Each structure stands twice: as C-alpha cells, then as structure tokens.
Tab-separated table of N, CA and C and ligand atoms in Angstrom:
chain	number	residue	atom	x	y	z
A	1	MET	N	-1.572	-27.362	12.032
A	1	MET	CA	-0.651	-28.496	11.856
A	1	MET	C	-0.846	-29.507	12.976
A	2	ARG	N	-1.193	-30.717	12.606
A	2	ARG	CA	-1.481	-31.734	13.622
A	2	ARG	C	-0.358	-32.754	13.713
A	3	LEU	N	0.697	-32.520	12.987
A	3	LEU	CA	1.809	-33.467	13.009
A	3	LEU	C	2.981	-32.850	13.747
A	4	ARG	N	3.793	-33.719	14.309
A	4	ARG	CA	4.990	-33.274	15.009
A	4	ARG	C	6.157	-34.128	14.570
A	5	SER	N	7.357	-33.629	14.830
A	5	SER	CA	8.491	-34.461	14.472
A	5	SER	C	8.496	-35.702	15.361
A	6	ASP	N	8.976	-36.790	14.771
A	6	ASP	CA	9.017	-38.119	15.400
A	6	ASP	C	7.687	-38.863	15.349
A	7	ASP	N	6.651	-38.242	14.776
A	7	ASP	CA	5.426	-38.985	14.519
A	7	ASP	C	5.692	-40.002	13.419
A	8	THR	N	4.949	-41.095	13.450
A	8	THR	CA	5.000	-42.022	12.324
A	8	THR	C	3.776	-41.762	11.458
A	9	VAL	N	4.019	-41.620	10.166
A	9	VAL	CA	2.915	-41.302	9.264
A	9	VAL	C	2.858	-42.299	8.116
A	10	LEU	N	1.676	-42.377	7.525
A	10	LEU	CA	1.461	-43.170	6.324
A	10	LEU	C	1.272	-42.204	5.162
A	11	VAL	N	2.004	-42.442	4.088
A	11	VAL	CA	1.868	-41.586	2.910
A	11	VAL	C	0.665	-42.070	2.123
A	12	ILE	N	-0.267	-41.158	1.814
A	12	ILE	CA	-1.490	-41.581	1.131
A	12	ILE	C	-1.577	-41.064	-0.295
A	13	LYS	N	-0.645	-40.233	-0.688
A	13	LYS	CA	-0.682	-39.709	-2.049
A	13	LYS	C	0.723	-39.640	-2.618
A	14	GLY	N	0.797	-39.703	-3.922
A	14	GLY	CA	2.080	-39.492	-4.580
A	14	GLY	C	2.873	-40.767	-4.789
A	15	ARG	N	4.094	-40.561	-5.206
A	15	ARG	CA	4.993	-41.636	-5.591
A	15	ARG	C	5.249	-42.620	-4.447
A	16	ASP	N	5.272	-42.126	-3.220
A	16	ASP	CA	5.629	-42.960	-2.081
A	16	ASP	C	4.399	-43.455	-1.325
A	17	ARG	N	3.266	-43.463	-2.005
A	17	ARG	CA	2.023	-43.905	-1.384
A	17	ARG	C	2.204	-45.273	-0.720
A	18	GLY	N	1.669	-45.422	0.489
A	18	GLY	CA	1.750	-46.706	1.171
A	18	GLY	C	2.942	-46.848	2.092
A	19	LYS	N	3.878	-45.936	1.968
A	19	LYS	CA	5.059	-45.993	2.834
A	19	LYS	C	4.748	-45.474	4.230
A	20	GLN	N	5.361	-46.104	5.223
A	20	GLN	CA	5.266	-45.598	6.585
A	20	GLN	C	6.636	-45.120	7.009
A	21	ALA	N	6.685	-43.927	7.547
A	21	ALA	CA	7.991	-43.392	7.920
A	21	ALA	C	7.849	-42.345	9.011
A	22	ARG	N	9.000	-41.946	9.511
A	22	ARG	CA	9.037	-41.012	10.633
A	22	ARG	C	9.139	-39.568	10.133
A	23	VAL	N	8.419	-38.696	10.780
A	23	VAL	CA	8.486	-37.275	10.451
A	23	VAL	C	9.778	-36.705	11.028
A	24	GLN	N	10.548	-36.068	10.181
A	24	GLN	CA	11.806	-35.496	10.652
A	24	GLN	C	11.652	-34.049	11.075
A	25	GLN	N	10.809	-33.348	10.341
A	25	GLN	CA	10.675	-31.919	10.600
A	25	GLN	C	9.310	-31.457	10.112
A	26	VAL	N	8.731	-30.490	10.803
A	26	VAL	CA	7.457	-29.943	10.334
A	26	VAL	C	7.626	-28.464	9.991
A	27	PHE	N	6.871	-28.054	8.972
A	27	PHE	CA	6.903	-26.659	8.533
A	27	PHE	C	5.475	-26.129	8.591
A	28	PRO	N	5.041	-25.710	9.783
A	28	PRO	CA	3.628	-25.322	9.951
A	28	PRO	C	3.194	-24.209	9.009
A	29	LYS	N	4.077	-23.283	8.713
A	29	LYS	CA	3.715	-22.158	7.848
A	29	LYS	C	3.362	-22.612	6.452
A	30	ASP	N	4.108	-23.602	5.953
A	30	ASP	CA	3.873	-24.123	4.608
A	30	ASP	C	2.922	-25.309	4.611
A	31	ASN	N	2.528	-25.749	5.819
A	31	ASN	CA	1.703	-26.947	5.966
A	31	ASN	C	2.366	-28.153	5.303
A	32	ARG	N	3.669	-28.260	5.532
A	32	ARG	CA	4.417	-29.363	4.944
A	32	ARG	C	5.221	-30.096	6.011
A	33	VAL	N	5.520	-31.344	5.708
A	33	VAL	CA	6.347	-32.126	6.625
A	33	VAL	C	7.455	-32.825	5.854
A	34	LEU	N	8.587	-32.949	6.524
A	34	LEU	CA	9.709	-33.676	5.940
A	34	LEU	C	9.684	-35.076	6.519
A	35	VAL	N	9.521	-36.065	5.651
A	35	VAL	CA	9.379	-37.452	6.105
A	35	VAL	C	10.578	-38.262	5.609
A	36	GLU	N	11.112	-39.040	6.531
A	36	GLU	CA	12.311	-39.833	6.254
A	36	GLU	C	12.119	-40.745	5.045
A	37	GLY	N	12.931	-40.596	4.037
A	37	GLY	CA	12.905	-41.496	2.883
A	37	GLY	C	11.733	-41.300	1.943
A	38	VAL	N	10.959	-40.244	2.139
A	38	VAL	CA	9.785	-40.004	1.304
A	38	VAL	C	9.995	-38.745	0.472
A	39	ASN	N	9.595	-38.839	-0.801
A	39	ASN	CA	9.769	-37.720	-1.724
A	39	ASN	C	11.238	-37.353	-1.906
A	40	VAL	N	12.032	-38.385	-2.127
A	40	VAL	CA	13.464	-38.173	-2.324
A	40	VAL	C	13.719	-37.763	-3.769
A	41	VAL	N	14.450	-36.709	-3.932
A	41	VAL	CA	14.809	-36.281	-5.287
A	41	VAL	C	16.322	-36.303	-5.443
A	42	SER	N	16.746	-36.486	-6.669
A	42	SER	CA	18.171	-36.418	-6.957
A	42	SER	C	18.493	-35.027	-7.455
A	43	ARG	N	19.479	-34.449	-6.905
A	43	ARG	CA	19.900	-33.128	-7.360
A	43	ARG	C	21.276	-33.251	-7.974
A	44	HIS	N	21.408	-32.631	-9.100
A	44	HIS	CA	22.730	-32.577	-9.715
A	44	HIS	C	23.394	-31.319	-9.202
A	45	VAL	N	24.525	-31.482	-8.598
A	45	VAL	CA	25.202	-30.311	-8.062
A	45	VAL	C	26.535	-30.095	-8.754
A	46	LYS	N	26.820	-28.839	-8.936
A	46	LYS	CA	28.113	-28.469	-9.490
A	46	LYS	C	29.086	-28.249	-8.342
A	47	ALA	N	30.311	-28.393	-8.621
A	47	ALA	CA	31.314	-28.130	-7.591
A	47	ALA	C	31.302	-26.642	-7.242
A	48	THR	N	31.216	-26.352	-5.963
A	48	THR	CA	31.243	-24.957	-5.521
A	48	THR	C	32.303	-24.830	-4.440
A	49	ALA	N	32.378	-23.678	-3.884
A	49	ALA	CA	33.354	-23.464	-2.819
A	49	ALA	C	33.084	-24.383	-1.632
A	50	GLN	N	31.756	-24.519	-1.258
A	50	GLN	CA	31.444	-25.379	-0.114
A	50	GLN	C	31.504	-26.854	-0.490
A	51	MET	N	31.073	-27.153	-1.708
A	51	MET	CA	31.015	-28.531	-2.116
A	51	MET	C	31.988	-28.759	-3.257
A	52	ARG	N	33.094	-29.321	-2.916
A	52	ARG	CA	34.166	-29.445	-3.896
A	52	ARG	C	33.862	-30.488	-4.960
A	53	GLN	N	33.056	-31.459	-4.560
A	53	GLN	CA	32.790	-32.572	-5.458
A	53	GLN	C	31.458	-32.368	-6.183
A	54	ALA	N	31.488	-32.371	-7.486
A	54	ALA	CA	30.239	-32.297	-8.232
A	54	ALA	C	29.634	-33.685	-8.296
A	55	GLY	N	28.314	-33.756	-8.441
A	55	GLY	CA	27.694	-35.072	-8.552
A	55	GLY	C	26.219	-35.006	-8.266
A	56	ILE	N	25.678	-36.142	-7.874
A	56	ILE	CA	24.249	-36.217	-7.606
A	56	ILE	C	24.055	-36.457	-6.119
A	57	ILE	N	23.235	-35.631	-5.504
A	57	ILE	CA	22.904	-35.896	-4.113
A	57	ILE	C	21.418	-36.217	-4.001
A	58	GLN	N	21.089	-37.084	-3.054
A	58	GLN	CA	19.699	-37.447	-2.848
A	58	GLN	C	19.212	-36.740	-1.605
A	59	LYS	N	18.035	-36.167	-1.745
A	59	LYS	CA	17.568	-35.307	-0.681
A	59	LYS	C	16.054	-35.432	-0.572
A	60	GLU	N	15.547	-35.460	0.668
A	60	GLU	CA	14.110	-35.471	0.847
A	60	GLU	C	13.572	-34.060	0.673
A	61	VAL	N	12.407	-33.986	0.048
A	61	VAL	CA	11.713	-32.712	-0.098
A	61	VAL	C	10.443	-32.799	0.741
A	62	PRO	N	10.118	-31.747	1.492
A	62	PRO	CA	8.908	-31.805	2.320
A	62	PRO	C	7.665	-32.070	1.482
A	63	VAL	N	6.742	-32.843	2.036
A	63	VAL	CA	5.484	-33.124	1.348
A	63	VAL	C	4.351	-32.386	2.046
A	64	GLN	N	3.247	-32.202	1.308
A	64	GLN	CA	2.059	-31.570	1.873
A	64	GLN	C	1.554	-32.397	3.051
A	65	ALA	N	1.235	-31.736	4.130
A	65	ALA	CA	0.760	-32.446	5.325
A	65	ALA	C	-0.522	-33.235	5.035
A	66	CYS	N	-1.321	-32.777	4.073
A	66	CYS	CA	-2.574	-33.476	3.778
A	66	CYS	C	-2.341	-34.755	2.980
A	67	ASN	N	-1.106	-34.989	2.545
A	67	ASN	CA	-0.812	-36.211	1.812
A	67	ASN	C	-0.307	-37.335	2.708
A	68	VAL	N	-0.251	-37.066	3.994
A	68	VAL	CA	0.148	-38.108	4.932
A	68	VAL	C	-0.902	-38.212	6.038
A	69	MET	N	-0.967	-39.390	6.640
A	69	MET	CA	-1.883	-39.591	7.764
A	69	MET	C	-1.087	-40.061	8.958
A	70	LEU	N	-1.429	-39.536	10.099
A	70	LEU	CA	-0.766	-39.939	11.321
A	70	LEU	C	-1.152	-41.376	11.667
A	71	ILE	N	-0.167	-42.148	12.095
A	71	ILE	CA	-0.474	-43.493	12.568
A	71	ILE	C	-0.577	-43.442	14.086
A	72	CYS	N	-1.720	-43.864	14.577
A	72	CYS	CA	-1.990	-43.796	16.008
A	72	CYS	C	-1.065	-44.743	16.767
A	73	THR	N	-0.526	-44.249	17.866
A	73	THR	CA	0.395	-45.076	18.646
A	73	THR	C	-0.362	-46.129	19.464
A	74	HIS	N	-1.664	-45.991	19.576
A	74	HIS	CA	-2.436	-46.948	20.372
A	74	HIS	C	-3.014	-48.058	19.512
A	75	CYS	N	-3.736	-47.677	18.451
A	75	CYS	CA	-4.386	-48.705	17.645
A	75	CYS	C	-3.588	-49.026	16.377
A	76	THR	N	-2.456	-48.321	16.195
A	76	THR	CA	-1.529	-48.523	15.069
A	76	THR	C	-2.217	-48.446	13.707
A	77	ARG	N	-3.331	-47.723	13.632
A	77	ARG	CA	-3.984	-47.526	12.350
A	77	ARG	C	-3.789	-46.084	11.909
A	78	PRO	N	-3.759	-45.867	10.598
A	78	PRO	CA	-3.714	-44.481	10.127
A	78	PRO	C	-5.007	-43.795	10.514
A	79	THR	N	-4.925	-42.608	11.017
A	79	THR	CA	-6.128	-41.979	11.552
A	79	THR	C	-6.129	-40.487	11.314
A	80	ARG	N	-7.296	-39.910	11.459
A	80	ARG	CA	-7.386	-38.460	11.518
A	80	ARG	C	-7.265	-38.072	12.978
A	81	VAL	N	-6.890	-36.835	13.192
A	81	VAL	CA	-6.600	-36.401	14.548
A	81	VAL	C	-7.587	-35.318	14.956
A	82	ALA	N	-8.135	-35.478	16.128
A	82	ALA	CA	-8.965	-34.437	16.703
A	82	ALA	C	-8.166	-33.786	17.813
A	83	SER	N	-8.507	-32.552	18.157
A	83	SER	CA	-7.833	-32.019	19.331
A	83	SER	C	-8.851	-31.860	20.442
A	84	ARG	N	-8.385	-32.058	21.627
A	84	ARG	CA	-9.273	-32.010	22.782
A	84	ARG	C	-8.549	-31.265	23.898
A	85	VAL	N	-9.310	-30.484	24.632
A	85	VAL	CA	-8.717	-29.797	25.769
A	85	VAL	C	-8.911	-30.688	26.994
A	86	LEU	N	-7.809	-31.011	27.629
A	86	LEU	CA	-7.869	-31.908	28.786
A	86	LEU	C	-8.313	-31.156	30.034
A	87	ALA	N	-8.579	-31.899	31.081
A	87	ALA	CA	-9.057	-31.325	32.337
A	87	ALA	C	-8.105	-30.258	32.883
A	88	ASP	N	-6.810	-30.450	32.641
A	88	ASP	CA	-5.847	-29.473	33.160
A	88	ASP	C	-5.630	-28.298	32.210
A	89	GLY	N	-6.417	-28.213	31.147
A	89	GLY	CA	-6.345	-27.068	30.265
A	89	GLY	C	-5.378	-27.211	29.096
A	90	THR	N	-4.603	-28.297	29.073
A	90	THR	CA	-3.678	-28.482	27.964
A	90	THR	C	-4.408	-29.113	26.785
A	91	LYS	N	-3.912	-28.805	25.596
A	91	LYS	CA	-4.501	-29.360	24.391
A	91	LYS	C	-3.821	-30.683	24.072
A	92	ALA	N	-4.628	-31.650	23.702
A	92	ALA	CA	-4.049	-32.937	23.342
A	92	ALA	C	-4.591	-33.365	21.994
A	93	ARG	N	-3.843	-34.240	21.332
A	93	ARG	CA	-4.314	-34.799	20.075
A	93	ARG	C	-4.989	-36.133	20.381
A	94	VAL	N	-6.113	-36.340	19.728
A	94	VAL	CA	-6.881	-37.548	20.004
A	94	VAL	C	-7.118	-38.302	18.705
A	95	CYS	N	-6.931	-39.607	18.761
A	95	CYS	CA	-7.179	-40.474	17.611
A	95	CYS	C	-8.682	-40.568	17.383
A	96	LYS	N	-9.129	-40.342	16.126
A	96	LYS	CA	-10.565	-40.391	15.868
A	96	LYS	C	-11.081	-41.814	15.833
A	97	LYS	N	-10.158	-42.780	15.717
A	97	LYS	CA	-10.609	-44.175	15.643
A	97	LYS	C	-10.774	-44.801	17.001
A	98	CYS	N	-9.771	-44.614	17.888
A	98	CYS	CA	-9.862	-45.279	19.201
A	98	CYS	C	-10.068	-44.285	20.334
A	99	GLN	N	-10.088	-42.988	20.020
A	99	GLN	CA	-10.339	-41.938	21.014
A	99	GLN	C	-9.245	-41.796	22.074
A	100	GLU	N	-8.107	-42.443	21.833
A	100	GLU	CA	-7.015	-42.341	22.790
A	100	GLU	C	-6.207	-41.078	22.500
A	101	VAL	N	-5.594	-40.542	23.551
A	101	VAL	CA	-4.724	-39.386	23.382
A	101	VAL	C	-3.403	-39.838	22.781
A	102	ILE	N	-2.969	-39.136	21.750
A	102	ILE	CA	-1.695	-39.449	21.113
A	102	ILE	C	-0.625	-38.519	21.654
A	103	GLU	N	0.406	-39.097	22.180
A	103	GLU	CA	1.491	-38.295	22.747
A	103	GLU	C	2.284	-37.634	21.642
B	1	ZN	ZN1	-6.017	-44.912	17.717
C-alpha cells in the first residue's frame, strides 16, 4: 500500500473518474482506500434500535487502491510512487515524475 490517509489522489477509474479528493482511510489488507466524496452510495435503512429514523443515507465505499493515483505534493501531477531507502535507513515514497520525496 503506497497511499496514506490525508494524501490527495486522482480517481482514474469508475464513476468518479477525474475527481481529486483526500484519502480518509486506508485498508492495506484489502488494498482499498476510502476517499472523500468518491464512490458514494445511497443506502436505504430501516428504523432500528440505534437508528430510529428510516430513510436514505449516503456513504462512501472504499475503492480499489489501483483505481486512484497519488498526486505529488511537489509537482502536483498524478504520479506513480517508488519507494527509496534514505541515508538514515528510513523508507520514503518518491514521485516517479520529479523524483522528490513525498511526505
Ligand atoms: Zn512529483
């Protein structure tokens, strides 16, 4: 998983293609990410003990990580991410377009 929460990503597949939004949560095990305002579905809910009011709620559903591209904070272009081990031994993400480290 090369994405983290608070990353800005570009959606490249699906209904929300072309949208840029912030990653809210990552699910490395499922290789999915929850992106703000992307892949929103309407759910019809019945009144239950917790939810007294029946109706329709709108909710984001996590999308496949391969359907979004990270937007580089340096060159502001959608990019693929490489990982590089820095001099101090920590792993960093590197933009394949401008070679800058992405925080
Ligand atoms: Zn870049």
